[in-house]
Amino acid sequence: MEMDAKLQGRPKTYFLQEAIERGFSAIANRLDREQNYRPYFLLRLKPQPQLEHHIWDLGDMCSRFTDAYLLGRPVTGSAAFKEEEEALRAMLDTCDPFLNPFMAGRMLLAYVDLYLDSPSTERREAVEKLAASIRDNVQHEEDYSYWFKNADGWNTMEHAVFGDFNGYPTFPLGGIMLALARFTESAEAPDCEDLLDRMCRFVLNVSGTFEADGRYQGHTHSGGILTAAVAIMRRALRKNDTAIIDQMKNVFDWTLRFSSKWGWVPDGVGPDDASCESCTITDAIHLGLLIARHIDESYYAILERFARNQLLENQFVHTDPMLPQGEFPEKPIFERALYGSWASWSKPGSLDNCIESVEGCCLGAGIRACYLLWDDIVTKRDGVVSVNMALSRNSQWVEVVSYQPYEGKLELHVHEAAEALRVRMPDWVVREDAVLTVDGEARPIVTDETANGYIRLEGLQAGQLVQLLYPLTTVEAIERVSGRDYKVRWRGDTVLSVTPSGQIYPLYQRKWMEQDSAPMTQGIPYAEQRGGNVHW
Ligand SMILES: [Zn+2]
């Protein structure tokens, strides 16, 4: 059975890995070879296509692109663009973290990734040195630290600013806090912990960002609000502070109210007719994953919808709609830079509002989001392996092969005997409709007592093949998003179409998904990719 299954090849369902590879190429084509591979922050599309340098090329882009290559390689195994990666890494060390305070956080995140990847004294010192210099640059009062604060009594629910993120106290702090939160989980660093706790106290008690029940308004990523929420959640989980954990879970639930079920998340939480920046989807995914991992595993269903839909659709895979028609000498340069970039502005069914330009931040963030999801597809805790999302990937414990969106079929090739294997059943499937086999023999479906929707299997040995079959139902639904009704056609948790979509760059043109058997590929794609050293 196992041999047969291996010979059959695999369905073409490696969506996250392919998106990362497209992103790698987009990064490499967004670097200025005449300036030592300095990134171009902006790809201008209108009135004339142009690659433009900005201050964000430096601390921001060098960090995000370093981060993207570092996280994306263990997922794809791609060895392309090593020279570009090394050049970016070298340029990172020359960047001024305080050119804009936002840079410091992005740079610290990259240094934390480099430390997690290879925890040497030198890399640890790079993190601590930058953290110390941030400490010297921020304001300290009472038990909190900050870059700037608004007048007493300012709060986002009443005084949210839209169109300018500079007014948010979390704007320069979010990235710094997130980096410190992750770093202090892996390194003894009392000074970093102290600085992080001081910033958390500022955001929670002084800044006016969040109401006690987690509500807020304003710019989620660009204003640093969701980035800070991820950091605060990580810190609260580490300290087991249940009140703050609840508050940050509410922040996510509140954000969902303004988002679509398929993962369109507005950068401006508040008024209707908002726009989604891919960076925001990444922050939301990060916060959601923490909830799924530590508090409520049913949240993986939400994240799988995000993964299959808006995260992928926000990536440019067509260049024609965004570039001037006809041929001109530089056109291939812009096509290569655009193809695989992630949109900085999107509507729930189109990229029509992204015709002016595409920012580089979203490209780094898109790869990061794919990585974050990929890393949680299958996890192991206390000897128990859990398959949390039906997305194809290999791992050291089990290979996950999903046939969605074509077929309701999940195959698990066991690599390593484990105390138990848990598999999350899709949330639209009733147990009676699913069929479970091990090496072709039917098994009763036993759901795990401890968590909703997980099937539990015990006594599996290396080499065995688990197969789960379930119906993929197609349903139509109306969903109101940002003040507008959308007709959405779902097949399982995959969106096939959204109406209205758009005139220039409509999304969810997914006719190609509407076949009943999965297109197959020879061999096992990404077979060697079982994860790296960095986990978030
Ligand atoms: Zn962005």
Coordinates of C-alpha atoms and ligand atoms in Angstrom, one line a residue:
M1 CA 0.0 0.0 0.0
E2 CA 2.7 2.4 1.1
M3 CA 4.8 1.6 -2.0
D4 CA 1.8 2.1 -4.3
A5 CA 1.0 5.4 -2.8
K6 CA 4.5 6.6 -3.2
L7 CA 4.6 5.6 -6.8
Q8 CA 1.5 7.5 -7.6
G9 CA 3.1 10.9 -7.3
R10 CA 1.4 13.7 -5.5
P11 CA -1.5 16.1 -6.2
K12 CA -0.6 19.6 -7.3
T13 CA -1.5 21.2 -4.0
Y14 CA 1.7 22.7 -2.8
F15 CA 0.3 26.2 -2.8
L16 CA 2.2 27.8 0.0
Q17 CA 5.6 26.5 -1.2
E18 CA 4.9 27.7 -4.8
A19 CA 3.9 31.2 -3.5
I20 CA 7.1 31.4 -1.6
E21 CA 9.1 30.5 -4.7
R22 CA 7.4 33.2 -6.7
G23 CA 8.1 35.6 -3.9
F24 CA 11.8 34.7 -3.9
S25 CA 12.0 35.7 -7.5
A26 CA 10.1 38.9 -7.0
I27 CA 12.6 40.0 -4.3
A28 CA 15.6 39.3 -6.5
N29 CA 14.0 41.4 -9.2
R30 CA 13.4 44.3 -6.9
L31 CA 17.0 44.9 -6.1
D32 CA 19.3 47.5 -7.7
R33 CA 22.3 45.8 -9.1
E34 CA 24.1 49.1 -9.6
Q35 CA 23.8 49.8 -5.9
N36 CA 25.0 46.5 -4.4
Y37 CA 21.5 45.1 -4.5
R38 CA 19.9 47.9 -2.6
P39 CA 16.1 47.1 -2.5
Y40 CA 13.6 49.2 -4.3
F41 CA 10.9 49.8 -1.7
L42 CA 8.4 50.9 -4.3
L43 CA 7.3 49.4 -7.6
R44 CA 5.4 52.3 -9.2
L45 CA 2.8 51.1 -11.7
K46 CA 1.2 54.4 -12.7
P47 CA 1.5 56.8 -14.5
Q48 CA 4.8 55.3 -15.7
P49 CA 6.1 52.0 -14.3
Q50 CA 9.2 52.6 -12.3
L51 CA 11.3 51.0 -9.5
E52 CA 11.8 53.7 -6.8
H53 CA 14.2 54.0 -3.9
H54 CA 13.0 55.2 -0.6
I55 CA 14.3 55.4 3.0
W56 CA 12.3 52.1 3.6
D57 CA 14.8 50.3 1.2
L58 CA 17.2 50.1 4.1
G59 CA 16.2 49.0 7.6
D60 CA 12.8 47.9 6.5
M61 CA 13.3 46.1 3.2
C62 CA 16.8 44.6 4.0
S63 CA 15.2 43.1 7.1
R64 CA 12.1 41.8 5.6
F65 CA 13.9 40.3 2.6
T66 CA 16.6 38.7 4.8
D67 CA 13.8 37.3 6.9
A68 CA 11.9 36.0 3.8
Y69 CA 14.8 34.1 2.4
L70 CA 15.7 32.7 5.8
L71 CA 12.2 31.5 6.5
G72 CA 11.4 30.4 3.0
R73 CA 14.3 28.1 2.2
P74 CA 13.5 25.3 4.7
V75 CA 9.9 25.3 3.2
T76 CA 10.9 25.1 -0.4
G77 CA 14.5 23.9 -0.5
S78 CA 15.1 26.6 -3.1
A79 CA 18.8 27.5 -3.5
A80 CA 18.1 30.3 -5.9
F81 CA 19.2 33.9 -5.2
K82 CA 21.8 33.1 -2.6
E83 CA 24.0 36.0 -3.9
E84 CA 21.1 38.4 -3.5
E85 CA 20.4 37.0 0.0
E86 CA 24.0 37.5 1.1
A87 CA 24.1 41.0 -0.3
L88 CA 20.9 41.9 1.6
R89 CA 22.3 40.4 4.8
A90 CA 25.5 42.4 4.5
M91 CA 23.5 45.6 3.8
L92 CA 21.4 45.0 6.8
D93 CA 24.4 45.6 9.1
T94 CA 25.0 49.0 7.5
C95 CA 21.4 50.3 8.0
D96 CA 20.6 53.0 10.5
P97 CA 17.8 51.6 12.8
F98 CA 16.7 55.1 13.7
L99 CA 16.4 56.5 10.2
N100 CA 12.7 56.0 11.1
P101 CA 11.9 54.4 14.4
F102 CA 9.8 51.8 12.6
M103 CA 13.1 50.4 11.1
A104 CA 14.5 49.4 14.5
G105 CA 11.8 46.9 15.0
R106 CA 12.1 45.4 11.6
M107 CA 15.9 45.1 12.0
L108 CA 15.5 43.5 15.4
L109 CA 13.1 40.9 13.9
A110 CA 15.7 40.0 11.3
Y111 CA 18.4 39.7 13.9
V112 CA 16.2 37.5 16.1
D113 CA 15.6 35.3 13.1
L114 CA 19.3 35.0 12.4
Y115 CA 19.9 34.2 16.1
L116 CA 17.2 31.5 16.1
D117 CA 18.6 30.0 13.0
S118 CA 22.1 29.7 14.5
P119 CA 22.2 30.8 18.1
S120 CA 25.9 31.9 18.3
T121 CA 27.3 34.4 20.8
E122 CA 27.9 36.8 18.0
R123 CA 24.3 36.7 16.8
R124 CA 23.0 36.9 20.3
E125 CA 25.1 40.0 20.8
A126 CA 23.8 41.6 17.6
V127 CA 20.2 41.3 19.1
E128 CA 21.3 42.6 22.5
K129 CA 23.3 45.5 21.1
L130 CA 20.4 46.8 19.0
A131 CA 18.0 46.3 21.9
A132 CA 20.3 48.3 24.2
S133 CA 20.5 51.1 21.7
I134 CA 16.7 51.1 21.4
R135 CA 16.5 51.3 25.2
D136 CA 18.8 54.4 25.0
N137 CA 16.6 56.0 22.4
V138 CA 13.1 55.6 23.9
Q139 CA 11.5 57.5 26.8
H140 CA 11.2 55.9 30.2
E141 CA 8.7 57.0 32.8
E142 CA 7.4 55.2 35.9
D143 CA 7.1 51.5 35.0
Y144 CA 6.7 51.9 31.2
S145 CA 8.7 52.9 28.1
Y146 CA 7.6 54.4 24.8
W147 CA 8.6 56.3 21.7
F148 CA 5.8 58.8 21.9
K149 CA 2.4 59.1 23.6
N150 CA -0.7 61.0 22.8
A151 CA -2.5 63.3 25.1
D152 CA -4.0 61.8 28.3
G153 CA -7.3 60.2 27.5
W154 CA -6.5 59.5 23.8
N155 CA -7.9 56.3 22.7
T156 CA -8.3 54.6 19.3
M157 CA -12.1 54.0 19.6
E158 CA -12.7 57.7 19.7
H159 CA -9.7 59.3 18.1
A160 CA -8.6 56.8 15.4
V161 CA -6.7 58.4 12.6
F162 CA -7.1 57.0 9.1
G163 CA -4.6 57.6 6.2
D164 CA -1.7 58.4 8.5
F165 CA -0.2 55.8 10.7
N166 CA 2.4 58.1 12.3
G167 CA -0.1 59.0 15.1
Y168 CA -0.2 55.5 16.6
P169 CA 2.0 55.0 19.6
T170 CA 2.3 51.3 18.5
F171 CA 3.7 52.3 15.1
P172 CA 7.3 52.4 16.2
L173 CA 6.9 49.8 19.0
G174 CA 5.1 46.8 17.5
G175 CA 8.1 45.3 15.6
I176 CA 10.4 45.9 18.5
M177 CA 8.1 44.3 21.0
L178 CA 7.5 41.3 18.7
A179 CA 11.2 40.7 18.2
L180 CA 11.9 41.0 22.0
A181 CA 9.0 38.7 22.8
R182 CA 10.3 35.9 20.6
F183 CA 13.9 36.5 21.6
T184 CA 13.3 36.2 25.3
E185 CA 11.5 32.9 24.7
S186 CA 14.7 31.4 23.5
A187 CA 17.4 33.4 25.4
E188 CA 18.0 34.4 29.0
A189 CA 18.1 38.2 28.5
P190 CA 16.7 40.0 31.6
D191 CA 17.4 43.5 30.1
C192 CA 15.4 42.6 27.0
E193 CA 12.6 41.2 29.1
D194 CA 12.5 44.3 31.2
L195 CA 12.3 46.6 28.1
L196 CA 9.6 44.4 26.6
D197 CA 7.5 44.4 29.8
R198 CA 7.9 48.2 30.1
M199 CA 6.6 48.6 26.5
C200 CA 3.8 46.1 27.1
R201 CA 2.7 48.1 30.1
F202 CA 2.8 51.3 28.1
V203 CA 0.7 49.9 25.3
L204 CA -1.8 48.2 27.6
N205 CA -2.1 50.8 30.4
V206 CA -1.1 54.2 28.9
S207 CA -1.2 54.4 25.1
G208 CA -5.0 54.2 24.7
T209 CA -4.7 51.5 22.0
F210 CA -6.9 48.8 23.3
E211 CA -10.1 48.9 25.3
A212 CA -10.2 46.4 28.2
D213 CA -12.4 44.1 26.1
G214 CA -9.9 44.1 23.2
R215 CA -11.7 46.6 20.9
Y216 CA -9.7 49.1 19.0
Q217 CA -9.8 51.1 15.8
G218 CA -7.2 52.3 13.3
H219 CA -4.3 51.0 11.2
T220 CA -3.6 47.4 12.1
H221 CA -0.2 46.8 10.6
S222 CA 1.1 50.2 9.4
G223 CA 0.0 51.6 12.8
G224 CA 1.6 48.7 14.6
I225 CA -1.6 47.8 16.5
L226 CA -1.8 44.1 15.5
T227 CA 1.9 43.7 15.5
A228 CA 1.9 44.9 19.1
A229 CA -1.0 42.6 19.9
V230 CA 1.0 39.6 18.7
A231 CA 3.9 40.6 20.9
I232 CA 1.7 41.1 23.9
M233 CA 0.0 37.8 23.4
R234 CA 3.3 36.0 23.2
R235 CA 4.5 37.6 26.4
A236 CA 1.2 36.9 28.2
L237 CA 1.3 33.2 27.1
R238 CA 4.9 33.0 28.4
K239 CA 3.8 34.5 31.8
N240 CA 0.5 32.7 31.8
D241 CA -1.3 36.0 32.4
T242 CA -4.9 34.8 31.6
A243 CA -6.5 38.3 31.7
I244 CA -4.1 39.6 29.0
I245 CA -4.4 36.4 27.0
D246 CA -8.2 36.9 27.0
Q247 CA -7.9 40.5 26.0
M248 CA -5.5 39.7 23.1
K249 CA -7.8 36.9 21.9
N250 CA -10.6 39.4 21.9
V251 CA -8.4 41.7 19.8
F252 CA -8.3 38.9 17.2
D253 CA -12.0 38.2 17.4
W254 CA -12.7 41.9 17.1
T255 CA -10.5 42.1 14.0
L256 CA -12.4 39.2 12.5
R257 CA -15.6 41.2 12.7
F258 CA -14.2 43.6 10.1
S259 CA -12.5 40.9 8.0
S260 CA -14.0 38.5 5.6
K261 CA -14.3 34.8 6.3
W262 CA -11.8 34.1 3.5
G263 CA -9.0 36.2 5.0
W264 CA -9.4 39.7 3.7
V265 CA -8.3 41.8 6.7
P266 CA -8.5 45.6 6.6
D267 CA -5.5 47.7 7.4
G268 CA -7.9 50.3 8.8
V269 CA -10.3 48.8 11.3
G270 CA -13.2 51.2 11.5
P271 CA -15.1 52.8 8.6
D272 CA -16.4 50.8 5.7
D273 CA -14.8 50.7 2.2
A274 CA -11.4 49.8 3.8
S275 CA -8.4 48.4 2.1
C276 CA -6.3 45.3 3.0
E277 CA -2.5 45.4 3.1
S278 CA -0.9 41.9 2.9
C279 CA 1.3 42.8 5.9
T280 CA -1.9 43.0 7.9
I281 CA -3.0 39.5 6.9
T282 CA 0.4 38.3 8.2
D283 CA 0.0 39.9 11.6
A284 CA -3.6 38.6 11.9
I285 CA -2.4 35.1 10.9
H286 CA 0.4 35.3 13.5
L287 CA -2.1 36.3 16.3
G288 CA -4.6 33.6 15.2
L289 CA -1.9 30.9 15.2
L290 CA -1.0 31.7 18.8
I291 CA -4.7 31.3 19.7
A292 CA -5.0 28.0 17.8
R293 CA -1.8 26.6 19.2
H294 CA -2.3 27.6 22.8
I295 CA -6.0 28.3 23.5
D296 CA -8.5 27.0 21.0
E297 CA -7.5 24.6 18.3
S298 CA -10.7 25.2 16.4
Y299 CA -9.1 28.5 15.2
Y300 CA -7.0 26.5 12.8
A301 CA -10.2 26.3 10.6
I302 CA -10.1 30.2 10.4
L303 CA -6.4 30.2 9.5
E304 CA -6.8 27.5 6.9
R305 CA -9.4 29.6 5.1
F306 CA -7.0 32.6 5.2
A307 CA -4.2 30.4 3.8
R308 CA -6.3 29.0 0.9
N309 CA -7.8 32.2 -0.1
Q310 CA -6.9 35.9 0.4
L311 CA -3.2 35.2 1.3
L312 CA -2.7 33.5 -2.0
E313 CA -5.0 35.8 -4.0
N314 CA -3.2 38.9 -2.7
Q315 CA -0.1 37.7 -4.6
F316 CA 0.3 39.0 -8.1
V317 CA 0.3 36.1 -10.6
H318 CA -0.9 38.2 -13.6
T319 CA 1.1 41.2 -14.6
D320 CA -0.8 42.3 -17.7
P321 CA -3.7 44.1 -16.0
M322 CA -1.3 46.3 -14.0
L323 CA 1.2 47.4 -16.7
P324 CA 0.7 49.6 -19.7
Q325 CA -0.4 47.6 -22.8
G326 CA 1.9 47.0 -25.6
E327 CA 5.6 46.2 -25.6
F328 CA 8.3 48.6 -24.3
P329 CA 11.9 47.8 -23.7
E330 CA 11.7 47.8 -19.8
K331 CA 8.5 45.9 -19.6
P332 CA 10.1 42.5 -18.7
I333 CA 11.9 44.2 -15.7
F334 CA 8.6 45.4 -14.3
E335 CA 6.9 42.1 -15.0
R336 CA 9.5 40.2 -13.1
A337 CA 9.4 42.6 -10.2
L338 CA 5.6 42.5 -10.0
Y339 CA 5.1 38.7 -10.6
G340 CA 5.1 37.1 -7.1
S341 CA 4.8 40.4 -5.2
W342 CA 2.0 40.7 -2.6
A343 CA -0.5 43.6 -2.9
S344 CA -0.4 46.5 -0.6
W345 CA -4.0 47.4 -1.2
S346 CA -6.8 45.0 -1.9
K347 CA -10.6 44.8 -1.9
P348 CA -12.3 41.6 -0.8
G349 CA -12.7 40.5 -4.5
S350 CA -10.2 42.5 -6.4
L351 CA -6.8 44.3 -6.6
D352 CA -8.4 47.2 -8.5
N353 CA -7.3 49.6 -5.8
C354 CA -3.6 48.5 -6.2
I355 CA -3.1 50.1 -9.6
E356 CA -0.8 52.9 -8.5
S357 CA 2.1 51.0 -6.8
V358 CA 3.2 47.9 -4.8
E359 CA 5.2 48.3 -1.7
G360 CA 8.1 45.9 -0.9
C361 CA 7.0 45.3 2.7
C362 CA 4.1 43.1 1.6
L363 CA 6.4 40.9 -0.3
G364 CA 8.5 40.1 2.7
A365 CA 5.3 39.8 4.8
G366 CA 3.6 37.5 2.3
I367 CA 6.4 35.0 2.5
R368 CA 6.5 35.2 6.2
A369 CA 2.7 34.4 6.4
C370 CA 3.2 31.4 4.2
Y371 CA 6.0 30.2 6.4
L372 CA 4.0 30.8 9.6
L373 CA 1.1 28.7 8.3
W374 CA 3.4 26.0 6.9
D375 CA 5.1 25.6 10.2
D376 CA 1.8 24.9 12.0
I377 CA 0.4 22.4 9.5
V378 CA 1.8 19.6 11.5
T379 CA 3.1 20.0 15.1
K380 CA 4.3 17.6 17.8
R381 CA 3.8 18.2 21.5
D382 CA 4.3 15.8 24.3
G383 CA 4.9 12.9 22.0
V384 CA 1.6 13.5 20.1
V385 CA 1.7 14.5 16.5
S386 CA -1.2 16.8 15.3
V387 CA -2.2 17.6 11.7
N388 CA -3.9 20.9 12.2
M389 CA -4.5 22.0 8.6
A390 CA -5.0 20.0 5.4
L391 CA -2.2 21.6 3.4
S392 CA 0.5 19.5 1.7
R393 CA 3.9 19.4 3.2
N394 CA 6.5 16.9 4.5
S395 CA 7.7 16.7 8.0
Q396 CA 10.0 14.5 10.1
W397 CA 7.0 12.8 11.7
V398 CA 4.5 12.5 8.9
E399 CA 4.0 13.6 5.3
V400 CA 0.7 15.5 4.8
V401 CA -0.8 15.2 1.4
S402 CA -4.0 17.1 0.7
Y403 CA -6.2 16.7 -2.4
Q404 CA -8.2 19.8 -1.7
P405 CA -9.7 21.9 -3.3
Y406 CA -10.3 19.1 -5.9
E407 CA -11.1 16.1 -3.6
G408 CA -12.0 15.7 0.0
K409 CA -9.0 13.5 0.6
L410 CA -6.2 13.7 3.1
E411 CA -3.3 11.2 3.1
L412 CA -0.8 10.9 5.9
H413 CA 2.4 8.9 5.3
V414 CA 3.7 8.0 8.7
H415 CA 7.5 8.5 9.0
E416 CA 7.9 7.9 12.7
A417 CA 5.9 5.9 15.3
A418 CA 4.3 8.4 17.8
E419 CA 2.2 8.0 21.0
A420 CA -0.8 9.3 19.0
L421 CA -1.6 11.0 15.8
R422 CA -4.3 13.6 15.8
V423 CA -6.0 14.9 12.7
R424 CA -8.3 17.9 12.6
M425 CA -11.4 17.2 10.7
P426 CA -12.7 20.0 8.5
D427 CA -15.3 22.0 10.3
W428 CA -18.0 21.5 7.7
V429 CA -17.7 17.6 7.8
V430 CA -19.9 15.5 10.1
R431 CA -18.2 12.5 11.5
E432 CA -20.7 10.0 9.9
D433 CA -19.8 11.3 6.4
A434 CA -16.1 10.7 6.8
V435 CA -14.2 7.5 6.1
L436 CA -10.9 6.6 7.8
T437 CA -8.6 3.8 6.7
V438 CA -5.1 2.7 7.7
D439 CA -3.3 0.8 5.0
G440 CA -6.6 0.3 3.3
E441 CA -8.5 -1.1 6.3
A442 CA -11.4 0.8 7.7
R443 CA -11.0 2.3 11.2
P444 CA -13.6 3.7 13.4
I445 CA -13.4 7.5 13.8
V446 CA -12.6 8.3 17.4
T447 CA -12.6 12.0 18.2
D448 CA -10.2 13.4 20.7
E449 CA -11.8 14.2 24.0
T450 CA -9.5 17.1 24.7
A451 CA -10.2 19.2 21.6
N452 CA -13.0 19.7 19.1
G453 CA -12.9 18.1 15.7
Y454 CA -9.7 16.1 16.1
I455 CA -9.6 12.4 15.2
R456 CA -7.2 10.4 17.3
L457 CA -5.2 7.4 16.1
E458 CA -2.9 5.3 18.3
G459 CA -0.3 2.6 17.7
L460 CA 0.7 3.7 14.2
Q461 CA 4.0 2.6 12.9
A462 CA 6.5 4.1 10.4
G463 CA 5.5 3.3 6.8
Q464 CA 1.8 3.2 7.4
L465 CA -0.6 5.1 5.3
V466 CA -3.6 6.9 6.9
Q467 CA -6.4 8.1 4.5
L468 CA -9.3 10.3 5.4
L469 CA -12.1 10.8 2.9
Y470 CA -14.8 13.4 3.4
P471 CA -17.4 15.2 1.2
L472 CA -16.4 18.6 -0.3
T473 CA -19.6 20.5 -0.3
T474 CA -20.1 23.5 -2.6
V475 CA -22.2 26.2 -1.0
E476 CA -23.1 29.8 -1.9
A477 CA -23.3 32.4 0.8
I478 CA -23.7 36.2 1.0
E479 CA -21.2 37.9 3.3
R480 CA -21.2 41.6 4.1
V481 CA -17.6 42.9 4.2
S482 CA -16.6 46.5 4.8
G483 CA -20.1 47.7 4.0
R484 CA -20.7 45.7 0.9
D485 CA -22.4 42.4 0.2
Y486 CA -20.4 39.7 -1.6
K487 CA -21.8 36.5 -3.1
V488 CA -19.2 33.8 -2.3
R489 CA -19.0 30.3 -3.7
W490 CA -17.2 27.9 -1.4
R491 CA -15.9 24.4 -2.0
G492 CA -15.0 23.1 1.4
D493 CA -12.9 26.0 2.8
T494 CA -11.7 27.1 -0.6
V495 CA -13.4 30.1 -2.3
L496 CA -14.1 29.5 -5.9
S497 CA -15.6 32.9 -6.8
V498 CA -16.5 36.2 -5.2
T499 CA -19.0 38.6 -6.7
P500 CA -18.6 41.5 -7.3
S501 CA -15.0 40.9 -8.0
G502 CA -13.4 43.7 -10.0
Q503 CA -12.8 45.3 -13.4
I504 CA -9.0 45.5 -13.6
Y505 CA -7.7 42.7 -11.5
P506 CA -10.6 40.5 -10.4
L507 CA -9.7 37.9 -7.7
Y508 CA -11.0 34.3 -7.3
Q509 CA -11.0 33.5 -11.0
R510 CA -10.7 29.9 -9.9
K511 CA -12.4 27.9 -12.7
W512 CA -9.3 25.8 -12.8
M513 CA -10.1 24.5 -9.4
E514 CA -13.4 23.1 -10.5
Q515 CA -12.4 19.6 -11.4
D516 CA -13.3 16.5 -9.4
S517 CA -9.9 14.8 -9.4
A518 CA -6.7 16.5 -8.5
P519 CA -4.1 17.0 -11.2
M520 CA -1.1 15.0 -10.3
T521 CA 2.7 15.5 -10.4
Q522 CA 5.5 13.0 -10.6
G523 CA 7.4 12.2 -7.4
I524 CA 7.0 14.0 -4.1
P525 CA 7.4 17.8 -4.3
Y526 CA 9.4 19.5 -1.6
A527 CA 10.1 16.0 -0.1
E528 CA 13.3 17.1 1.7
Q529 CA 11.8 20.1 3.3
R530 CA 11.0 19.2 6.9
G531 CA 11.6 22.5 8.6
G532 CA 14.5 24.6 9.8
N533 CA 15.6 26.0 13.2
V534 CA 13.4 29.0 13.3
H535 CA 9.9 28.8 14.7
W536 CA 7.6 31.6 15.6
Ligands
ZN1 ZN 3.0 46.0 3.4

